[in-house]
Tab-separated table of C-alpha atoms and ligand atoms in Angstrom:
chain	number	residue	atom	x	y	z
O	24	MET	CA	25.619	59.708	192.380
O	25	PRO	CA	24.499	57.523	189.077
O	26	SER	CA	24.730	54.298	188.468
O	27	ALA	CA	25.516	51.696	185.085
O	28	LEU	CA	25.034	48.469	184.835
O	29	ILE	CA	26.664	46.448	181.674
O	30	LEU	CA	26.201	43.521	180.191
O	31	MET	CA	28.604	40.497	179.096
O	32	ALA	CA	28.345	36.984	178.219
O	33	ASP	CA	31.488	34.656	176.875
O	34	GLY	CA	32.320	36.699	173.473
O	35	THR	CA	32.266	39.803	174.791
O	36	GLU	CA	34.331	42.330	173.158
O	37	GLU	CA	37.034	43.084	175.761
O	38	MET	CA	37.645	46.881	175.034
O	39	GLU	CA	34.231	47.763	174.470
O	40	PHE	CA	33.196	45.779	178.185
O	41	THR	CA	36.564	47.224	179.689
O	42	ILE	CA	36.399	50.650	177.955
O	43	PRO	CA	33.223	51.834	179.143
O	44	TYR	CA	33.416	50.495	182.780
O	45	ASP	CA	36.630	52.545	184.281
O	46	THR	CA	36.024	55.510	182.230
O	47	PHE	CA	31.898	55.192	184.346
O	48	VAL	CA	34.141	54.686	187.582
O	49	ARG	CA	36.750	57.469	187.342
O	50	ALA	CA	33.392	59.671	186.535
O	51	GLY	CA	31.814	58.698	189.854
O	52	ILE	CA	29.147	56.571	188.074
O	53	SER	CA	28.287	53.327	190.113
O	54	CYS	CA	29.061	50.342	187.375
O	55	THR	CA	27.681	46.959	188.024
O	56	SER	CA	28.653	44.043	185.343
O	57	ALA	CA	26.688	41.236	184.507
O	58	PHE	CA	27.435	37.603	183.477
O	59	VAL	CA	24.334	36.403	180.551
O	60	PRO	CA	25.089	32.601	179.942
O	61	ALA	CA	24.412	31.769	176.793
O	62	PRO	CA	21.401	28.947	175.847
O	63	ASP	CA	22.357	25.534	176.176
O	64	THR	CA	23.729	24.504	173.256
O	65	ASP	CA	20.133	21.560	172.786
O	66	GLY	CA	18.407	24.562	172.721
O	67	SER	CA	17.642	24.325	176.610
O	68	GLU	CA	17.107	27.179	179.153
O	69	PRO	CA	20.799	28.644	179.878
O	70	HIS	CA	23.259	27.424	183.228
O	71	ALA	CA	20.925	28.065	186.644
O	72	VAL	CA	24.853	28.384	187.126
O	73	SER	CA	26.685	30.192	185.981
O	74	PRO	CA	30.750	29.619	185.020
O	75	PRO	CA	33.711	31.439	187.514
O	76	PHE	CA	34.599	34.511	184.551
O	77	CYS	CA	33.365	35.732	181.242
O	78	LYS	CA	35.596	34.324	178.073
O	79	GLY	CA	35.824	37.838	175.662
O	80	SER	CA	36.016	37.901	172.364
O	81	ARG	CA	40.265	37.498	172.598
O	82	GLY	CA	41.283	35.753	175.586
O	83	ILE	CA	40.827	38.114	178.355
O	84	ASN	CA	38.594	36.272	181.135
O	85	ILE	CA	37.013	38.726	183.295
O	86	GLN	CA	34.927	38.187	186.478
O	87	PRO	CA	31.412	39.412	186.582
O	88	ASP	CA	30.288	41.386	188.937
O	89	THR	CA	26.447	39.742	189.066
O	90	TYR	CA	24.423	36.910	186.925
O	91	LEU	CA	22.059	39.316	184.806
O	92	GLU	CA	18.389	38.929	186.972
O	93	LYS	CA	15.714	40.741	185.887
O	94	HIS	CA	14.774	41.670	189.762
O	95	LYS	CA	17.330	42.688	190.354
O	96	CYS	CA	18.601	45.027	187.378
O	97	GLY	CA	15.579	46.546	186.481
O	98	PRO	CA	15.165	50.610	185.179
O	99	GLU	CA	14.500	50.369	189.423
O	100	HIS	CA	18.062	49.918	189.702
O	101	PHE	CA	20.445	51.591	187.326
O	102	ASP	CA	20.300	55.193	185.069
O	103	LEU	CA	21.877	52.508	182.760
O	104	LEU	CA	22.530	49.685	180.689
O	105	VAL	CA	25.202	49.510	178.419
O	106	ILE	CA	25.002	46.542	175.828
O	107	PRO	CA	28.358	46.122	174.263
O	108	GLY	CA	29.868	44.223	170.567
O	109	GLY	CA	31.596	41.320	170.187
O	110	ALA	CA	30.031	38.806	167.441
O	111	LYS	CA	29.556	35.679	169.805
O	112	GLY	CA	28.501	37.993	172.307
O	113	ALA	CA	26.577	40.560	170.709
O	114	GLU	CA	24.295	37.547	170.099
O	115	THR	CA	23.522	35.979	173.608
O	116	LEU	CA	23.060	39.342	174.879
O	117	SER	CA	20.237	40.632	172.083
O	118	GLN	CA	19.245	36.668	172.592
O	119	SER	CA	18.158	36.528	175.296
O	120	PRO	CA	14.552	36.915	176.320
O	121	VAL	CA	15.377	39.474	180.070
O	122	VAL	CA	17.814	41.677	178.013
O	123	GLN	CA	14.802	41.956	175.504
O	124	GLU	CA	12.910	43.280	178.080
O	125	LEU	CA	15.473	45.281	179.931
O	126	VAL	CA	16.265	46.826	177.310
O	127	ARG	CA	11.981	47.928	176.437
O	128	ASP	CA	11.708	48.741	180.703
O	129	TYR	CA	14.995	51.111	180.574
O	130	LEU	CA	13.167	53.303	177.602
O	131	ASP	CA	9.696	53.200	179.367
O	132	HIS	CA	11.359	54.090	182.820
O	133	ASP	CA	13.259	57.200	180.571
O	134	LYS	CA	16.638	55.929	181.243
O	135	PHE	CA	19.900	54.905	178.888
O	136	VAL	CA	20.225	52.177	176.806
O	137	GLY	CA	23.249	52.340	175.814
O	138	MET	CA	24.836	49.826	172.505
O	139	ILE	CA	27.888	49.324	171.257
O	140	CYS	CA	29.114	47.820	167.720
O	141	ALA	CA	27.405	44.081	167.138
O	142	GLY	CA	24.754	44.842	170.916
O	143	SER	CA	22.997	47.071	168.995
O	144	LEU	CA	21.490	44.100	167.424
O	145	ALA	CA	19.174	44.146	170.619
O	146	ALA	CA	17.109	47.173	169.223
O	147	LEU	CA	16.192	45.264	167.158
O	148	THR	CA	15.604	41.666	168.822
O	149	SER	CA	14.332	45.006	171.844
O	150	LYS	CA	11.468	45.543	168.270
O	151	LEU	CA	12.406	49.401	169.778
O	152	PRO	CA	10.324	51.304	167.166
O	153	LYS	CA	12.010	53.000	164.460
O	154	GLN	CA	14.778	56.002	165.307
O	155	GLN	CA	18.335	56.247	164.258
O	156	LEU	CA	21.082	54.522	165.336
O	157	THR	CA	24.543	53.255	164.117
O	158	SER	CA	26.374	49.546	164.549
O	159	HIS	CA	29.358	48.183	163.381
O	160	PRO	CA	28.891	47.274	159.813
O	161	SER	CA	28.901	44.291	160.066
O	162	VAL	CA	26.136	44.617	161.357
O	163	ARG	CA	24.003	46.779	158.900
O	164	ALA	CA	22.375	44.673	156.832
O	165	GLN	CA	19.819	43.077	159.889
O	166	LEU	CA	19.759	46.764	160.938
O	167	GLU	CA	19.176	49.299	158.230
O	168	ASN	CA	15.102	47.991	157.689
O	169	ASP	CA	13.954	48.776	160.780
O	170	PHE	CA	16.081	51.587	161.690
O	171	GLU	CA	16.974	54.799	159.808
O	172	TYR	CA	20.858	53.740	159.750
O	173	SER	CA	23.960	56.890	160.495
O	174	GLU	CA	27.121	56.720	159.875
O	175	ASP	CA	28.127	58.839	162.779
O	176	SER	CA	30.621	58.038	165.679
O	177	VAL	CA	27.744	57.847	167.779
O	178	VAL	CA	24.237	57.930	167.446
O	179	VAL	CA	22.149	60.318	170.387
O	180	SER	CA	18.414	58.958	169.446
O	181	GLY	CA	15.820	61.856	168.782
O	182	LYS	CA	13.924	61.721	172.152
O	183	LEU	CA	16.699	61.698	173.985
O	184	VAL	CA	15.524	61.729	177.492
O	185	THR	CA	12.287	60.215	177.304
O	186	ARG	CA	13.597	57.172	174.854
O	187	SER	CA	17.813	57.223	174.464
O	188	LEU	CA	19.253	55.371	172.185
O	189	HIS	CA	23.045	55.438	172.092
O	190	SER	CA	24.751	53.097	169.456
O	191	SER	CA	29.178	52.828	168.702
O	192	ARG	CA	30.629	51.785	166.000
O	193	GLY	CA	33.532	49.946	167.211
O	194	PRO	CA	36.048	49.645	169.748
O	195	GLY	CA	37.617	52.894	167.880
O	196	THR	CA	34.488	54.931	169.148
O	197	ALA	CA	34.623	53.174	172.658
O	198	PHE	CA	35.572	56.508	174.434
O	199	PRO	CA	33.648	58.713	172.486
O	200	PHE	CA	31.061	56.774	172.895
O	201	ALA	CA	31.660	55.848	177.200
O	202	PHE	CA	31.775	60.918	177.481
O	203	THR	CA	28.593	61.403	175.456
O	204	LEU	CA	27.283	58.634	178.167
O	205	VAL	CA	28.831	60.359	181.293
O	206	GLU	CA	27.770	63.959	179.564
O	207	LEU	CA	24.490	62.627	179.926
O	208	LEU	CA	24.573	61.453	183.279
O	209	CYS	CA	27.184	64.352	184.813
O	210	GLY	CA	27.883	66.852	183.410
O	211	THR	CA	29.497	68.369	180.621
O	212	ASP	CA	32.087	69.560	183.053
O	213	LYS	CA	32.600	66.024	184.178
O	214	ARG	CA	33.109	64.604	180.787
O	215	GLN	CA	35.841	66.681	180.943
O	216	GLU	CA	37.105	66.441	184.183
O	217	VAL	CA	37.631	62.395	183.120
O	218	ARG	CA	38.403	63.383	180.046
O	219	SER	CA	41.513	65.302	180.298
O	220	PRO	CA	43.798	62.968	183.105
O	221	MET	CA	43.466	60.119	180.218
O	222	VAL	CA	46.361	62.865	177.669
O	223	PHE	CA	44.659	61.826	173.832
O	224	PRO	CA	47.108	62.768	171.040
O	225	LEU	CA	47.154	66.307	170.318
O	226	SER	CA	43.668	66.659	167.629
O	227	THR	CA	42.045	63.474	169.131
O	228	PRO	CA	38.715	64.538	167.840
O	229	PHE	CA	36.492	63.083	170.478
K	24	MET	CA	54.108	33.751	164.650
K	25	PRO	CA	54.575	36.651	167.848
K	26	SER	CA	54.034	36.764	171.193
K	27	ALA	CA	53.966	38.366	173.976
K	28	LEU	CA	53.709	39.196	177.887
K	29	ILE	CA	51.404	41.188	179.112
K	30	LEU	CA	51.967	42.172	183.654
K	31	MET	CA	49.731	43.152	185.869
K	32	ALA	CA	48.657	43.961	189.895
K	33	ASP	CA	46.017	44.049	191.630
K	34	GLY	CA	45.470	48.221	190.814
K	35	THR	CA	47.182	47.434	187.055
K	36	GLU	CA	44.844	50.081	184.385
K	37	GLU	CA	42.153	47.725	182.894
K	38	MET	CA	42.140	49.707	179.663
K	39	GLU	CA	45.919	49.959	179.484
K	40	PHE	CA	45.724	45.964	180.173
K	41	THR	CA	42.973	45.001	177.679
K	42	ILE	CA	43.801	47.608	174.381
K	43	PRO	CA	46.871	45.755	173.774
K	44	TYR	CA	46.321	42.724	174.875
K	45	ASP	CA	43.065	42.853	172.384
K	46	THR	CA	44.757	44.871	169.931
K	47	PHE	CA	47.908	42.179	169.751
K	48	VAL	CA	45.241	39.372	169.782
K	49	ARG	CA	43.392	40.193	167.171
K	50	ALA	CA	47.655	41.233	164.707
K	51	GLY	CA	47.688	37.742	165.463
K	52	ILE	CA	50.666	37.776	168.560
K	53	SER	CA	49.912	34.969	170.876
K	54	CYS	CA	49.786	36.830	174.384
K	55	THR	CA	50.025	35.427	178.050
K	56	SER	CA	48.444	37.276	181.380
K	57	ALA	CA	51.090	36.941	184.161
K	58	PHE	CA	50.134	38.314	187.283
K	59	VAL	CA	52.964	39.229	189.894
K	60	PRO	CA	51.672	39.412	193.394
K	61	ALA	CA	52.686	42.665	195.697
K	62	PRO	CA	53.917	42.295	198.355
K	63	ASP	CA	52.282	41.150	201.810
K	64	THR	CA	52.127	44.865	203.291
K	65	ASP	CA	54.280	43.751	206.445
K	66	GLY	CA	57.377	43.635	203.876
K	67	SER	CA	57.911	39.689	203.883
K	68	GLU	CA	57.834	37.674	200.596
K	69	PRO	CA	54.841	38.048	198.290
K	70	HIS	CA	52.604	35.285	198.709
K	71	ALA	CA	53.297	31.996	196.795
K	72	VAL	CA	49.955	31.309	196.098
K	73	SER	CA	47.619	33.440	193.460
K	74	PRO	CA	44.544	35.578	194.756
K	75	PRO	CA	42.361	33.448	191.799
K	76	PHE	CA	42.274	37.406	190.031
K	77	CYS	CA	43.330	40.140	189.219
K	78	LYS	CA	41.981	43.630	191.079
K	79	GLY	CA	42.031	46.347	188.689
K	80	SER	CA	42.234	50.099	189.163
K	81	ARG	CA	38.715	50.679	188.348
K	82	GLY	CA	37.323	47.310	190.001
K	83	ILE	CA	37.418	45.025	187.101
K	84	ASN	CA	38.707	42.301	188.465
K	85	ILE	CA	40.440	40.143	185.273
K	86	GLN	CA	41.943	36.282	185.057
K	87	PRO	CA	45.797	35.629	184.264
K	88	ASP	CA	47.117	33.405	181.991
K	89	THR	CA	49.568	32.193	184.125
K	90	TYR	CA	51.566	34.061	187.508
K	91	LEU	CA	54.679	35.631	187.201
K	92	GLU	CA	57.788	33.128	187.536
K	93	LYS	CA	61.333	34.255	186.115
K	94	HIS	CA	62.124	29.787	184.406
K	95	LYS	CA	59.137	30.196	182.650
K	96	CYS	CA	58.632	34.238	181.248
K	97	GLY	CA	62.297	34.903	179.495
K	98	PRO	CA	63.090	36.347	176.307
K	99	GLU	CA	63.502	33.045	175.068
K	100	HIS	CA	59.855	32.544	175.367
K	101	PHE	CA	57.586	35.961	173.939
K	102	ASP	CA	59.409	38.205	171.897
K	103	LEU	CA	57.792	41.072	174.008
K	104	LEU	CA	57.154	41.818	177.064
K	105	VAL	CA	54.437	44.382	178.154
K	106	ILE	CA	54.036	46.157	182.155
K	107	PRO	CA	50.982	48.321	181.320
K	108	GLY	CA	49.870	51.870	184.213
K	109	GLY	CA	48.037	52.096	186.843
K	110	ALA	CA	49.154	54.015	190.154
K	111	LYS	CA	49.278	50.956	192.118
K	112	GLY	CA	49.856	48.354	189.650
K	113	ALA	CA	52.831	50.032	187.996
K	114	GLU	CA	54.256	50.305	191.722
K	115	THR	CA	54.364	46.438	192.473
K	116	LEU	CA	55.286	45.954	189.048
K	117	SER	CA	57.397	49.217	189.224
K	118	GLN	CA	59.643	47.499	192.454
K	119	SER	CA	59.347	43.686	191.641
K	120	PRO	CA	62.891	42.276	191.398
K	121	VAL	CA	62.136	39.156	189.181
K	122	VAL	CA	60.471	42.493	186.398
K	123	GLN	CA	63.099	44.174	186.971
K	124	GLU	CA	65.319	41.724	185.720
K	125	LEU	CA	63.611	40.352	183.104
K	126	VAL	CA	63.310	44.580	181.400
K	127	ARG	CA	66.896	44.831	181.335
K	128	ASP	CA	67.088	40.402	180.214
K	129	TYR	CA	64.696	41.378	177.287
K	130	LEU	CA	66.248	43.655	176.263
K	131	ASP	CA	69.896	42.761	175.917
K	132	HIS	CA	67.893	39.872	173.825
K	133	ASP	CA	66.788	42.531	171.412
K	134	LYS	CA	63.695	42.065	172.902
K	135	PHE	CA	60.643	44.181	172.817
K	136	VAL	CA	59.904	46.400	176.089
K	137	GLY	CA	55.997	48.187	175.878
K	138	MET	CA	55.905	51.066	179.428
K	139	ILE	CA	52.402	52.352	179.379
K	140	CYS	CA	52.252	55.386	181.663
K	141	ALA	CA	52.992	55.004	184.794
K	142	GLY	CA	54.521	51.650	184.034
K	143	SER	CA	57.680	53.813	182.764
K	144	LEU	CA	58.461	53.390	186.498
K	145	ALA	CA	60.229	50.229	185.438
K	146	ALA	CA	62.477	51.751	183.210
K	147	LEU	CA	63.937	53.700	186.314
K	148	THR	CA	63.524	51.350	188.725
K	149	SER	CA	65.442	48.800	185.860
K	150	LYS	CA	67.415	51.345	186.332
K	151	LEU	CA	68.239	51.115	182.072
K	152	PRO	CA	70.882	53.828	180.388
K	153	LYS	CA	69.570	56.889	179.965
K	154	GLN	CA	67.254	57.770	176.437
K	155	GLN	CA	64.412	58.459	175.612
K	156	LEU	CA	60.853	58.343	177.074
K	157	THR	CA	57.333	59.490	178.155
K	158	SER	CA	55.588	58.446	181.384
K	159	HIS	CA	52.019	59.615	182.353
K	160	PRO	CA	53.568	63.008	183.299
K	161	SER	CA	52.016	62.282	187.229
K	162	VAL	CA	55.475	60.648	187.671
K	163	ARG	CA	57.420	63.031	184.662
K	164	ALA	CA	59.029	64.250	188.047
K	165	GLN	CA	60.592	60.346	189.099
K	166	LEU	CA	62.361	60.268	185.235
K	167	GLU	CA	62.876	63.491	183.944
K	168	ASN	CA	66.244	63.537	184.742
K	169	ASP	CA	67.736	60.212	184.184
K	170	PHE	CA	65.996	59.915	181.133
K	171	GLU	CA	65.497	62.661	178.135
K	172	TYR	CA	61.987	62.977	179.320
K	173	SER	CA	59.329	63.166	175.507
K	174	GLU	CA	56.199	64.933	174.957
K	175	ASP	CA	54.925	62.965	172.013
K	176	SER	CA	52.303	60.512	172.469
K	177	VAL	CA	54.469	56.836	172.080
K	178	VAL	CA	58.476	57.296	172.230
K	179	VAL	CA	60.251	54.985	169.794
K	180	SER	CA	64.420	54.482	171.687
K	181	GLY	CA	66.915	55.091	169.225
K	182	LYS	CA	68.517	52.101	169.533
K	183	LEU	CA	65.201	50.591	168.346
K	184	VAL	CA	65.772	47.052	167.206
K	185	THR	CA	68.982	46.775	169.477
K	186	ARG	CA	68.091	48.051	172.890
K	187	SER	CA	63.737	48.596	171.750
K	188	LEU	CA	62.178	50.910	175.321
K	189	HIS	CA	58.002	52.038	174.188
K	190	SER	CA	56.143	53.970	176.854
K	191	SER	CA	53.199	55.620	175.777
K	192	ARG	CA	51.360	58.310	178.352
K	193	GLY	CA	47.644	57.197	179.101
K	194	PRO	CA	45.068	55.870	178.591
K	195	GLY	CA	44.385	57.658	175.085
K	196	THR	CA	46.996	56.930	173.906
K	197	ALA	CA	46.766	53.111	174.557
K	198	PHE	CA	45.375	52.758	171.217
K	199	PRO	CA	48.451	54.381	168.790
K	200	PHE	CA	51.015	52.227	171.784
K	201	ALA	CA	49.262	49.119	171.206
K	202	PHE	CA	49.722	49.384	166.814
K	203	THR	CA	53.254	50.785	166.656
K	204	LEU	CA	53.971	47.761	168.464
K	205	VAL	CA	51.935	45.549	166.022
K	206	GLU	CA	53.767	47.364	163.771
K	207	LEU	CA	57.578	46.939	164.621
K	208	LEU	CA	56.336	43.252	165.248
K	209	CYS	CA	54.565	42.680	162.383
K	210	GLY	CA	55.055	45.261	159.579
K	211	THR	CA	52.786	48.083	158.780
K	212	ASP	CA	50.154	46.060	156.394
K	213	LYS	CA	49.878	44.106	159.817
K	214	ARG	CA	49.171	47.415	161.067
K	215	GLN	CA	46.859	49.057	159.081
K	216	GLU	CA	45.145	45.792	158.734
K	217	VAL	CA	43.622	45.799	162.541
K	218	ARG	CA	43.209	49.611	163.232
K	219	SER	CA	40.321	49.341	159.889
K	220	PRO	CA	37.810	47.665	161.152
K	221	MET	CA	37.803	49.300	164.680
K	222	VAL	CA	36.382	51.908	163.324
K	223	PHE	CA	37.991	54.868	164.702
K	224	PRO	CA	36.131	58.210	164.483
K	225	LEU	CA	37.832	60.414	161.002
K	226	SER	CA	40.723	62.620	161.746
K	227	THR	CA	41.795	59.901	164.780
K	228	PRO	CA	45.952	61.542	165.124
K	229	PHE	CA	46.422	57.515	164.608
I	305	LIG	CU1	32.947	44.734	168.434
């Protein structure tokens, strides 16, 4: 059974968190959400004790399954690391040194990393080598010098298995993003099996 | 500023809750989520004290904004009542006498009622008059004798303003469902304003 670690912080976009999590569980992928606290406003270390829930960008409060701890969250524990968007949440996640180290560790161990929307900023802060990616248009300017910026909905970077980087442009692409990762982790049949009972309108292009 | 009350129960489909809530907030609609406890397993009244969060159908725990109380949740307080799906959650919501009374009250006061997926069962349990609706295919058989069952993604029932009933077929149609309600509450311009920054893939049919 493949497994995924989905990060969240205050300000994470609720749909960009919920759609992948829910879709992965439907595909039989074991999901764990991990909360990353924002640094204190005085710049000191994040609180050791995390809040009881994560306040999303549109005010939905979600209870994380766990809190980010490096030794429990590495590529030896999960097959996929997901970084959702939402301006404030993506800032906290991409600025976290632990998250940056995990992004590199996952890719170094041939595990998948998914970034959605402004979450793609973590590719920059983790200092990943130049490769294809996409993001929400609002952070394009920060990314296009260091990466081969693409307008595609979902971009699977060249070295797929050895160095997988997925990004997606906004909540509207959260479904094709999730389906692509299901296909990569569980195969094409599973993608169809999960998508079909969701009853998308005819001619939906994913 | 229009307002919406979105119900939830243990087993509510997380995407069918989150996508409308998040989309409505983007449209400037004030959203409140209200938790409906399941009846005790011995058939007695629901717990007076509700759990601290709502356990979704795929294991995501969401903190409700409030708990369902009839005198705080009526059509004098909100412009729209939404009942999401998810088999177990829709069962709890549609079997609740308070929910059934609210559904009738909202429609009697020319307020909107939105039902998504298996949430459409509440149309039956609330004994609404025969009219067009749709649902997730899994509950079609329970609905097609008492309603004019439609295969459309989103169905706006005939007496739109005076007796609004919205239903939607599954998580894949949660976006067009939310957009239709935004348009009805806030106008066509607002629908476009909310949809555009979500960056749907080209040729998405909603
Ligand atoms: Cu986003």
